[in-house]
mmCIF file with all atom_site columns, C-alpha atoms in Angstrom:
data_model
loop_
_atom_site.group_PDB
_atom_site.id
_atom_site.type_symbol
_atom_site.label_atom_id
_atom_site.label_alt_id
_atom_site.label_comp_id
_atom_site.label_asym_id
_atom_site.label_entity_id
_atom_site.label_seq_id
_atom_site.pdbx_PDB_ins_code
_atom_site.Cartn_x
_atom_site.Cartn_y
_atom_site.Cartn_z
_atom_site.occupancy
_atom_site.B_iso_or_equiv
_atom_site.pdbx_formal_charge
_atom_site.auth_seq_id
_atom_site.auth_comp_id
_atom_site.auth_asym_id
_atom_site.auth_atom_id
_atom_site.pdbx_PDB_model_num
ATOM 1   C CA . SER A 1 1   ? 12.712  77.349  207.214 1.00 57.00 ? 1   SER A CA 1
ATOM 2   C CA . VAL A 1 2   ? 9.439   76.156  208.712 1.00 58.00 ? 2   VAL A CA 1
ATOM 3   C CA . ILE A 1 3   ? 7.374   77.154  205.685 1.00 61.00 ? 3   ILE A CA 1
ATOM 4   C CA . ASP A 1 4   ? 9.706   75.272  203.331 1.00 64.00 ? 4   ASP A CA 1
ATOM 5   C CA . ASP A 1 5   ? 9.467   72.150  205.505 1.00 65.00 ? 5   ASP A CA 1
ATOM 6   C CA . GLN A 1 6   ? 5.669   72.380  205.589 1.00 65.00 ? 6   GLN A CA 1
ATOM 7   C CA . LEU A 1 7   ? 5.495   72.987  201.834 1.00 68.00 ? 7   LEU A CA 1
ATOM 8   C CA . PHE A 1 8   ? 7.734   69.956  201.252 1.00 68.00 ? 8   PHE A CA 1
ATOM 9   C CA . GLY A 1 9   ? 5.446   67.885  203.479 1.00 68.00 ? 9   GLY A CA 1
ATOM 10  C CA . ILE A 1 10  ? 2.341   68.994  201.608 1.00 72.00 ? 10  ILE A CA 1
ATOM 11  C CA . VAL A 1 11  ? 3.918   68.195  198.218 1.00 71.00 ? 11  VAL A CA 1
ATOM 12  C CA . PHE A 1 12  ? 5.076   64.825  199.585 1.00 71.00 ? 12  PHE A CA 1
ATOM 13  C CA . VAL A 1 13  ? 1.563   63.958  200.762 1.00 72.00 ? 13  VAL A CA 1
ATOM 14  C CA . LEU A 1 14  ? 0.033   64.983  197.437 1.00 73.00 ? 14  LEU A CA 1
ATOM 15  C CA . LEU A 1 15  ? 2.497   62.762  195.577 1.00 71.00 ? 15  LEU A CA 1
ATOM 16  C CA . LEU A 1 16  ? 1.794   59.931  198.003 1.00 70.00 ? 16  LEU A CA 1
ATOM 17  C CA . TRP A 1 17  ? -1.958  60.212  197.422 1.00 71.00 ? 17  TRP A CA 1
ATOM 18  C CA . LEU A 1 18  ? -1.328  60.284  193.669 1.00 71.00 ? 18  LEU A CA 1
ATOM 19  C CA . THR A 1 19  ? 0.695   57.069  194.029 1.00 68.00 ? 19  THR A CA 1
ATOM 20  C CA . ILE A 1 20  ? -2.170  55.503  195.972 1.00 65.00 ? 20  ILE A CA 1
ATOM 21  C CA . GLY A 1 21  ? -4.567  56.417  193.167 1.00 68.00 ? 21  GLY A CA 1
ATOM 22  C CA . ILE A 1 22  ? -2.284  54.737  190.637 1.00 63.00 ? 22  ILE A CA 1
ATOM 23  C CA . VAL A 1 23  ? -1.883  51.607  192.792 1.00 61.00 ? 23  VAL A CA 1
ATOM 24  C CA . ILE A 1 24  ? -5.647  51.367  193.275 1.00 63.00 ? 24  ILE A CA 1
ATOM 25  C CA . GLN A 1 25  ? -6.094  51.482  189.525 1.00 62.00 ? 25  GLN A CA 1
ATOM 26  C CA . ILE A 1 26  ? -3.671  48.568  189.216 1.00 60.00 ? 26  ILE A CA 1
ATOM 27  C CA . GLN A 1 27  ? -5.771  46.606  191.774 1.00 59.00 ? 27  GLN A CA 1
ATOM 28  C CA . ALA A 1 28  ? -2.975  45.819  194.213 1.00 56.00 ? 28  ALA A CA 1
ATOM 29  C CA . SER A 1 29  ? -5.100  45.664  197.369 1.00 58.00 ? 29  SER A CA 1
ATOM 30  C CA . ILE A 1 30  ? -2.470  44.889  200.030 1.00 58.00 ? 30  ILE A CA 1
ATOM 31  C CA . ALA A 1 31  ? -0.049  47.494  198.788 1.00 58.00 ? 31  ALA A CA 1
ATOM 32  C CA . SER A 1 32  ? -2.832  50.066  198.449 1.00 62.00 ? 32  SER A CA 1
ATOM 33  C CA . ASP A 1 33  ? -4.023  49.452  202.026 1.00 70.00 ? 33  ASP A CA 1
ATOM 34  C CA . LEU A 1 34  ? -0.512  49.939  203.403 1.00 70.00 ? 34  LEU A CA 1
ATOM 35  C CA . LEU A 1 35  ? -0.004  53.024  201.270 1.00 70.00 ? 35  LEU A CA 1
ATOM 36  C CA . ARG A 1 36  ? -3.380  54.424  202.349 1.00 75.00 ? 36  ARG A CA 1
ATOM 37  C CA . ILE A 1 37  ? -2.447  53.954  206.012 1.00 79.00 ? 37  ILE A CA 1
ATOM 38  C CA . PHE A 1 38  ? 0.968   55.506  205.426 1.00 76.00 ? 38  PHE A CA 1
ATOM 39  C CA . ALA A 1 39  ? -0.520  58.455  203.521 1.00 76.00 ? 39  ALA A CA 1
ATOM 40  C CA . SER A 1 40  ? -3.148  59.002  206.203 1.00 81.00 ? 40  SER A CA 1
ATOM 41  C CA . LEU A 1 41  ? -0.490  58.990  208.915 1.00 81.00 ? 41  LEU A CA 1
ATOM 42  C CA . ILE A 1 42  ? 1.666   61.465  206.989 1.00 79.00 ? 42  ILE A CA 1
ATOM 43  C CA . SER A 1 43  ? -1.355  63.690  206.265 1.00 81.00 ? 43  SER A CA 1
ATOM 44  C CA . ALA A 1 44  ? -2.351  63.685  209.934 1.00 83.00 ? 44  ALA A CA 1
ATOM 45  C CA . TRP A 1 45  ? 1.230   64.445  210.966 1.00 82.00 ? 45  TRP A CA 1
ATOM 46  C CA . ILE A 1 46  ? 1.408   67.455  208.636 1.00 80.00 ? 46  ILE A CA 1
ATOM 47  C CA . LEU A 1 47  ? -1.981  68.817  209.740 1.00 84.00 ? 47  LEU A CA 1
ATOM 48  C CA . ILE A 1 48  ? -1.042  68.391  213.393 1.00 85.00 ? 48  ILE A CA 1
ATOM 49  C CA . LYS A 1 49  ? 2.344   70.014  212.812 1.00 84.00 ? 49  LYS A CA 1
ATOM 50  C CA . ILE A 1 50  ? 0.754   73.018  211.090 1.00 83.00 ? 50  ILE A CA 1
ATOM 51  C CA . SER A 1 51  ? -1.945  73.292  213.783 1.00 84.00 ? 51  SER A CA 1
ATOM 52  C CA . SER A 1 52  ? 0.502   73.052  216.662 1.00 83.00 ? 52  SER A CA 1
ATOM 53  C CA . SER A 1 53  ? 2.744   75.692  215.104 1.00 84.00 ? 53  SER A CA 1
ATOM 54  C CA . LEU A 1 54  ? -0.126  78.169  215.645 1.00 84.00 ? 54  LEU A CA 1
ATOM 55  C CA . ILE A 1 55  ? 0.133   77.716  219.432 1.00 81.00 ? 55  ILE A CA 1
ATOM 56  C CA . ALA A 1 56  ? 2.511   80.242  221.015 1.00 82.00 ? 56  ALA A CA 1
ATOM 57  C CA . ASN A 1 57  ? 3.522   78.247  224.105 1.00 81.00 ? 57  ASN A CA 1
ATOM 58  C CA . PRO A 1 58  ? 6.013   75.517  223.060 1.00 85.00 ? 58  PRO A CA 1
ATOM 59  C CA . PHE A 1 59  ? 5.066   73.162  225.912 1.00 85.00 ? 59  PHE A CA 1
ATOM 60  C CA . ILE A 1 60  ? 1.348   73.350  225.109 1.00 84.00 ? 60  ILE A CA 1
ATOM 61  C CA . ALA A 1 61  ? 2.088   73.045  221.374 1.00 84.00 ? 61  ALA A CA 1
ATOM 62  C CA . ASN A 1 62  ? 4.132   69.877  221.928 1.00 85.00 ? 62  ASN A CA 1
ATOM 63  C CA . LEU A 1 63  ? 1.525   68.448  224.312 1.00 85.00 ? 63  LEU A CA 1
ATOM 64  C CA . PHE A 1 64  ? -1.235  69.148  221.785 1.00 86.00 ? 64  PHE A CA 1
ATOM 65  C CA . ALA A 1 65  ? 0.811   67.586  218.980 1.00 85.00 ? 65  ALA A CA 1
ATOM 66  C CA . ALA A 1 66  ? 1.547   64.447  221.016 1.00 87.00 ? 66  ALA A CA 1
ATOM 67  C CA . LEU A 1 67  ? -2.085  63.953  222.057 1.00 88.00 ? 67  LEU A CA 1
ATOM 68  C CA . ALA A 1 68  ? -3.473  64.680  218.606 1.00 88.00 ? 68  ALA A CA 1
ATOM 69  C CA . TRP A 1 69  ? -0.907  62.430  216.921 1.00 85.00 ? 69  TRP A CA 1
ATOM 70  C CA . THR A 1 70  ? -1.616  59.557  219.303 1.00 87.00 ? 70  THR A CA 1
ATOM 71  C CA . ILE A 1 71  ? -5.367  59.803  218.754 1.00 89.00 ? 71  ILE A CA 1
ATOM 72  C CA . ALA A 1 72  ? -5.004  60.192  214.982 1.00 88.00 ? 72  ALA A CA 1
ATOM 73  C CA . ALA A 1 73  ? -2.564  57.277  214.652 1.00 86.00 ? 73  ALA A CA 1
ATOM 74  C CA . LEU A 1 74  ? -4.746  54.973  216.752 1.00 87.00 ? 74  LEU A CA 1
ATOM 75  C CA . ASN A 1 75  ? -7.784  55.951  214.702 1.00 88.00 ? 75  ASN A CA 1
ATOM 76  C CA . ILE A 1 76  ? -6.029  55.467  211.349 1.00 84.00 ? 76  ILE A CA 1
ATOM 77  C CA . VAL A 1 77  ? -4.791  51.971  212.179 1.00 83.00 ? 77  VAL A CA 1
ATOM 78  C CA . GLY A 1 78  ? -8.153  51.040  213.719 1.00 85.00 ? 78  GLY A CA 1
ATOM 79  C CA . LEU A 1 79  ? -7.050  50.739  217.342 1.00 85.00 ? 79  LEU A CA 1
ATOM 80  C CA . LEU A 1 80  ? -8.798  53.781  218.826 1.00 86.00 ? 80  LEU A CA 1
ATOM 81  C CA . GLY A 1 81  ? -11.916 51.819  219.843 1.00 89.00 ? 81  GLY A CA 1
ATOM 82  C CA . PRO A 1 82  ? -9.973  49.047  221.621 1.00 88.00 ? 82  PRO A CA 1
ATOM 83  C CA . ALA A 1 83  ? -7.729  51.656  223.320 1.00 88.00 ? 83  ALA A CA 1
ATOM 84  C CA . ILE A 1 84  ? -10.786 53.528  224.612 1.00 89.00 ? 84  ILE A CA 1
ATOM 85  C CA . ASP A 1 85  ? -12.307 50.244  225.823 1.00 89.00 ? 85  ASP A CA 1
ATOM 86  C CA . ALA A 1 86  ? -9.051  49.351  227.611 1.00 88.00 ? 86  ALA A CA 1
ATOM 87  C CA . LEU A 1 87  ? -8.901  52.766  229.319 1.00 86.00 ? 87  LEU A CA 1
ATOM 88  C CA . ASP A 1 88  ? -12.564 52.470  230.286 1.00 88.00 ? 88  ASP A CA 1
ATOM 89  C CA . SER A 1 89  ? -12.009 49.039  231.840 1.00 88.00 ? 89  SER A CA 1
ATOM 90  C CA . VAL A 1 90  ? -9.382  50.246  234.351 1.00 84.00 ? 90  VAL A CA 1
ATOM 91  C CA . THR A 1 91  ? -11.415 51.427  237.341 1.00 85.00 ? 91  THR A CA 1
ATOM 92  C CA . LEU A 1 92  ? -10.416 53.222  240.493 1.00 80.00 ? 92  LEU A CA 1
ATOM 93  C CA . PRO A 1 93  ? -12.885 52.782  243.348 1.00 77.00 ? 93  PRO A CA 1
ATOM 94  C CA . LEU A 1 94  ? -13.685 56.080  245.062 1.00 71.00 ? 94  LEU A CA 1
ATOM 95  C CA . GLY A 1 95  ? -16.440 55.408  247.534 1.00 70.00 ? 95  GLY A CA 1
ATOM 96  C CA . GLN A 1 96  ? -19.553 54.486  245.577 1.00 73.00 ? 96  GLN A CA 1
ATOM 97  C CA . THR A 1 97  ? -18.366 56.307  242.483 1.00 73.00 ? 97  THR A CA 1
ATOM 98  C CA . ARG A 1 98  ? -16.831 54.369  239.588 1.00 77.00 ? 98  ARG A CA 1
ATOM 99  C CA . ILE A 1 99  ? -13.972 56.355  238.114 1.00 82.00 ? 99  ILE A CA 1
ATOM 100 C CA . THR A 1 100 ? -12.128 54.960  235.124 1.00 87.00 ? 100 THR A CA 1
ATOM 101 C CA . LEU A 1 101 ? -8.807  55.923  233.639 1.00 87.00 ? 101 LEU A CA 1
ATOM 102 C CA . LEU A 1 102 ? -10.689 57.265  230.622 1.00 88.00 ? 102 LEU A CA 1
ATOM 103 C CA . THR A 1 103 ? -12.786 59.620  232.768 1.00 88.00 ? 103 THR A CA 1
ATOM 104 C CA . ILE A 1 104 ? -9.635  60.860  234.509 1.00 87.00 ? 104 ILE A CA 1
ATOM 105 C CA . ILE A 1 105 ? -7.970  61.590  231.148 1.00 88.00 ? 105 ILE A CA 1
ATOM 106 C CA . ASN A 1 106 ? -11.120 63.307  229.871 1.00 89.00 ? 106 ASN A CA 1
ATOM 107 C CA . GLY A 1 107 ? -11.357 65.308  233.101 1.00 89.00 ? 107 GLY A CA 1
ATOM 108 C CA . ALA A 1 108 ? -7.711  66.371  232.879 1.00 89.00 ? 108 ALA A CA 1
ATOM 109 C CA . ILE A 1 109 ? -8.150  67.524  229.279 1.00 89.00 ? 109 ILE A CA 1
ATOM 110 C CA . LEU A 1 110 ? -11.339 69.370  230.211 1.00 92.00 ? 110 LEU A CA 1
ATOM 111 C CA . LEU A 1 111 ? -9.602  70.934  233.219 1.00 92.00 ? 111 LEU A CA 1
ATOM 112 C CA . GLY A 1 112 ? -6.759  72.162  231.025 1.00 88.00 ? 112 GLY A CA 1
ATOM 113 C CA . ILE A 1 113 ? -9.149  73.694  228.493 1.00 90.00 ? 113 ILE A CA 1
ATOM 114 C CA . LEU A 1 114 ? -11.329 75.277  231.191 1.00 93.00 ? 114 LEU A CA 1
ATOM 115 C CA . MET A 1 115 ? -8.339  76.656  233.124 1.00 92.00 ? 115 MET A CA 1
ATOM 116 C CA . TRP A 1 116 ? -6.894  78.164  229.952 1.00 88.00 ? 116 TRP A CA 1
ATOM 117 C CA . SER A 1 117 ? -10.288 79.686  229.145 1.00 91.00 ? 117 SER A CA 1
ATOM 118 C CA . ALA A 1 118 ? -10.797 80.985  232.690 1.00 92.00 ? 118 ALA A CA 1
ATOM 119 C CA . LEU A 1 119 ? -7.377  82.623  232.790 1.00 91.00 ? 119 LEU A CA 1
ATOM 120 C CA . ALA A 1 120 ? -7.837  84.136  229.321 1.00 91.00 ? 120 ALA A CA 1
ATOM 121 C CA . VAL A 1 121 ? -11.242 85.583  230.255 1.00 93.00 ? 121 VAL A CA 1
ATOM 122 C CA . SER A 1 122 ? -9.936  86.932  233.566 1.00 92.00 ? 122 SER A CA 1
ATOM 123 C CA . ARG A 1 123 ? -6.960  88.578  231.795 1.00 92.00 ? 123 ARG A CA 1
ATOM 124 C CA . PHE A 1 124 ? -9.375  90.165  229.325 1.00 93.00 ? 124 PHE A CA 1
ATOM 125 C CA . ILE A 1 125 ? -11.590 91.470  232.136 1.00 92.00 ? 125 ILE A CA 1
ATOM 126 C CA . GLU A 1 126 ? -8.558  92.801  234.039 1.00 91.00 ? 126 GLU A CA 1
ATOM 127 C CA . SER A 1 127 ? -7.367  94.640  230.917 1.00 92.00 ? 127 SER A CA 1
ATOM 128 C CA . ARG A 1 128 ? -10.832 96.163  230.491 1.00 91.00 ? 128 ARG A CA 1
ATOM 129 C CA . LEU A 1 129 ? -10.886 97.168  234.163 1.00 89.00 ? 129 LEU A CA 1
ATOM 130 C CA . ALA A 1 130 ? -7.531  98.904  233.733 1.00 87.00 ? 130 ALA A CA 1
ATOM 131 C CA . GLN A 1 131 ? -9.159  101.250 231.220 1.00 89.00 ? 131 GLN A CA 1
ATOM 132 C CA . VAL A 1 132 ? -11.916 102.363 233.626 1.00 86.00 ? 132 VAL A CA 1
ATOM 133 C CA . ALA A 1 133 ? -10.758 105.580 235.299 1.00 84.00 ? 133 ALA A CA 1
ATOM 134 C CA . ALA A 1 134 ? -13.619 105.674 237.816 1.00 87.00 ? 134 ALA A CA 1
ATOM 135 C CA . ILE A 1 135 ? -12.271 102.632 239.687 1.00 86.00 ? 135 ILE A CA 1
ATOM 136 C CA . THR A 1 136 ? -9.289  103.060 242.005 1.00 86.00 ? 136 THR A CA 1
ATOM 137 C CA . PRO A 1 137 ? -6.183  100.927 241.349 1.00 85.00 ? 137 PRO A CA 1
ATOM 138 C CA . ARG A 1 138 ? -6.736  99.046  244.611 1.00 85.00 ? 138 ARG A CA 1
ATOM 139 C CA . ALA A 1 139 ? -10.323 98.223  243.617 1.00 85.00 ? 139 ALA A CA 1
ATOM 140 C CA . ARG A 1 140 ? -9.163  97.098  240.157 1.00 87.00 ? 140 ARG A CA 1
ATOM 141 C CA . VAL A 1 141 ? -6.717  94.652  241.703 1.00 87.00 ? 141 VAL A CA 1
ATOM 142 C CA . LEU A 1 142 ? -9.325  93.344  244.150 1.00 86.00 ? 142 LEU A CA 1
ATOM 143 C CA . ILE A 1 143 ? -11.989 92.931  241.473 1.00 89.00 ? 143 ILE A CA 1
ATOM 144 C CA . GLY A 1 144 ? -9.517  91.336  239.053 1.00 89.00 ? 144 GLY A CA 1
ATOM 145 C CA . LYS A 1 145 ? -8.229  88.827  241.596 1.00 90.00 ? 145 LYS A CA 1
ATOM 146 C CA . THR A 1 146 ? -11.764 88.007  242.744 1.00 90.00 ? 146 THR A CA 1
ATOM 147 C CA . ILE A 1 147 ? -12.885 87.370  239.169 1.00 92.00 ? 147 ILE A CA 1
ATOM 148 C CA . ARG A 1 148 ? -9.802  85.214  238.525 1.00 92.00 ? 148 ARG A CA 1
ATOM 149 C CA . PHE A 1 149 ? -10.433 83.202  241.719 1.00 91.00 ? 149 PHE A CA 1
ATOM 150 C CA . VAL A 1 150 ? -14.109 82.656  240.872 1.00 92.00 ? 150 VAL A CA 1
ATOM 151 C CA . MET A 1 151 ? -13.276 81.624  237.298 1.00 93.00 ? 151 MET A CA 1
ATOM 152 C CA . ILE A 1 152 ? -10.674 79.105  238.493 1.00 92.00 ? 152 ILE A CA 1
ATOM 153 C CA . VAL A 1 153 ? -13.042 77.664  241.113 1.00 89.00 ? 153 VAL A CA 1
ATOM 154 C CA . VAL A 1 154 ? -15.777 77.257  238.487 1.00 91.00 ? 154 VAL A CA 1
ATOM 155 C CA . ALA A 1 155 ? -13.330 75.581  236.073 1.00 92.00 ? 155 ALA A CA 1
ATOM 156 C CA . VAL A 1 156 ? -12.113 73.113  238.704 1.00 89.00 ? 156 VAL A CA 1
ATOM 157 C CA . THR A 1 157 ? -15.660 72.390  239.882 1.00 87.00 ? 157 THR A CA 1
ATOM 158 C CA . VAL A 1 158 ? -16.926 71.703  236.364 1.00 89.00 ? 158 VAL A CA 1
ATOM 159 C CA . ALA A 1 159 ? -13.931 69.464  235.582 1.00 88.00 ? 159 ALA A CA 1
ATOM 160 C CA . LEU A 1 160 ? -14.260 67.475  238.810 1.00 85.00 ? 160 LEU A CA 1
ATOM 161 C CA . SER A 1 161 ? -18.003 67.046  238.383 1.00 84.00 ? 161 SER A CA 1
ATOM 162 C CA . SER A 1 162 ? -17.419 65.763  234.848 1.00 83.00 ? 162 SER A CA 1
ATOM 163 C CA . VAL A 1 163 ? -15.192 63.052  236.299 1.00 81.00 ? 163 VAL A CA 1
ATOM 164 C CA . GLY A 1 164 ? -18.053 62.014  238.558 1.00 77.00 ? 164 GLY A CA 1
ATOM 165 C CA . ILE A 1 165 ? -17.157 63.489  241.927 1.00 76.00 ? 165 ILE A CA 1
ATOM 166 C CA . ASN A 1 166 ? -20.323 64.368  243.838 1.00 72.00 ? 166 ASN A CA 1
ATOM 167 C CA . PHE A 1 167 ? -20.230 67.813  245.435 1.00 71.00 ? 167 PHE A CA 1
ATOM 168 C CA . ALA A 1 168 ? -23.398 67.365  247.503 1.00 70.00 ? 168 ALA A CA 1
ATOM 169 C CA . ALA A 1 169 ? -21.321 66.044  250.390 1.00 63.00 ? 169 ALA A CA 1
ATOM 170 C CA . LEU A 1 170 ? -19.124 69.123  250.259 1.00 67.00 ? 170 LEU A CA 1
ATOM 171 C CA . ALA A 1 171 ? -22.038 71.596  250.310 1.00 70.00 ? 171 ALA A CA 1
ATOM 172 C CA . VAL A 1 172 ? -21.961 72.111  254.092 1.00 69.00 ? 172 VAL A CA 1
ATOM 173 C CA . PHE A 1 173 ? -18.184 72.503  254.122 1.00 71.00 ? 173 PHE A CA 1
ATOM 174 C CA . THR A 1 174 ? -18.162 75.013  251.267 1.00 73.00 ? 174 THR A CA 1
ATOM 175 C CA . GLY A 1 175 ? -20.967 76.961  252.931 1.00 75.00 ? 175 GLY A CA 1
ATOM 176 C CA . ALA A 1 176 ? -18.917 77.240  256.117 1.00 75.00 ? 176 ALA A CA 1
ATOM 177 C CA . VAL A 1 177 ? -15.858 78.298  254.122 1.00 76.00 ? 177 VAL A CA 1
ATOM 178 C CA . GLY A 1 178 ? -17.956 80.932  252.333 1.00 76.00 ? 178 GLY A CA 1
ATOM 179 C CA . VAL A 1 179 ? -19.150 82.376  255.654 1.00 78.00 ? 179 VAL A CA 1
ATOM 180 C CA . GLY A 1 180 ? -15.555 82.421  256.935 1.00 77.00 ? 180 GLY A CA 1
ATOM 181 C CA . ILE A 1 181 ? -14.314 84.199  253.820 1.00 76.00 ? 181 ILE A CA 1
ATOM 182 C CA . GLY A 1 182 ? -17.167 86.689  254.072 1.00 75.00 ? 182 GLY A CA 1
ATOM 183 C CA . ILE A 1 183 ? -16.330 87.516  257.667 1.00 78.00 ? 183 ILE A CA 1
ATOM 184 C CA . GLY A 1 184 ? -12.620 87.733  256.840 1.00 74.00 ? 184 GLY A CA 1
ATOM 185 C CA . LEU A 1 185 ? -13.179 90.080  253.904 1.00 71.00 ? 185 LEU A CA 1
ATOM 186 C CA . GLN A 1 186 ? -15.603 92.318  255.779 1.00 74.00 ? 186 GLN A CA 1
ATOM 187 C CA . LYS A 1 187 ? -12.859 94.761  256.847 1.00 72.00 ? 187 LYS A CA 1
ATOM 188 C CA . GLN A 1 188 ? -11.293 94.709  253.346 1.00 69.00 ? 188 GLN A CA 1
ATOM 189 C CA . VAL A 1 189 ? -14.586 95.613  251.703 1.00 66.00 ? 189 VAL A CA 1
ATOM 190 C CA . SER A 1 190 ? -15.243 98.419  254.220 1.00 69.00 ? 190 SER A CA 1
ATOM 191 C CA . ASN A 1 191 ? -11.770 99.812  253.508 1.00 68.00 ? 191 ASN A CA 1
ATOM 192 C CA . LEU A 1 192 ? -12.457 99.562  249.776 1.00 62.00 ? 192 LEU A CA 1
ATOM 193 C CA . ILE A 1 193 ? -15.748 101.433 250.032 1.00 64.00 ? 193 ILE A CA 1
ATOM 194 C CA . SER A 1 194 ? -14.266 104.212 252.164 1.00 60.00 ? 194 SER A CA 1
#
């Protein structure tokens, strides 16, 4: 079972760290460095495995495990700094904005976290709205979908601005879209009120 496998892994890591302690006492520096790296990798793998098993969605759990393992392994062997420098050196010109591969990866991770948060909050609000008897079912759906839309737009906007995309140029366009949506929803809102 999963618990037996995790328990075996924990016992294995404890024995490995005990072996490292013994080797350090013997003063075998090369062997102790390799064992310390190996033990750190195994420890990180077990912690990541236990952490990812708490995530219900298998795809997200595997994605989290892969990202966390990659970062942990690079950090343990001392290559995280050079990997970050390499990702930061690859630039994509977008007008006058300098966008690197590192900022795109950071933006994608932030977008995933913000989208998950936005959808979770909107589901919570929709479930709370379902308990309010004073609001008609049609109004609940409209309010719930509006809240979900606003939350998603905010999440995407924050993620894109963190990458470095300037939204000042889009201000006029989004204003015009807002006026168009307002005019289009005018009849819907009047039907909702009546």
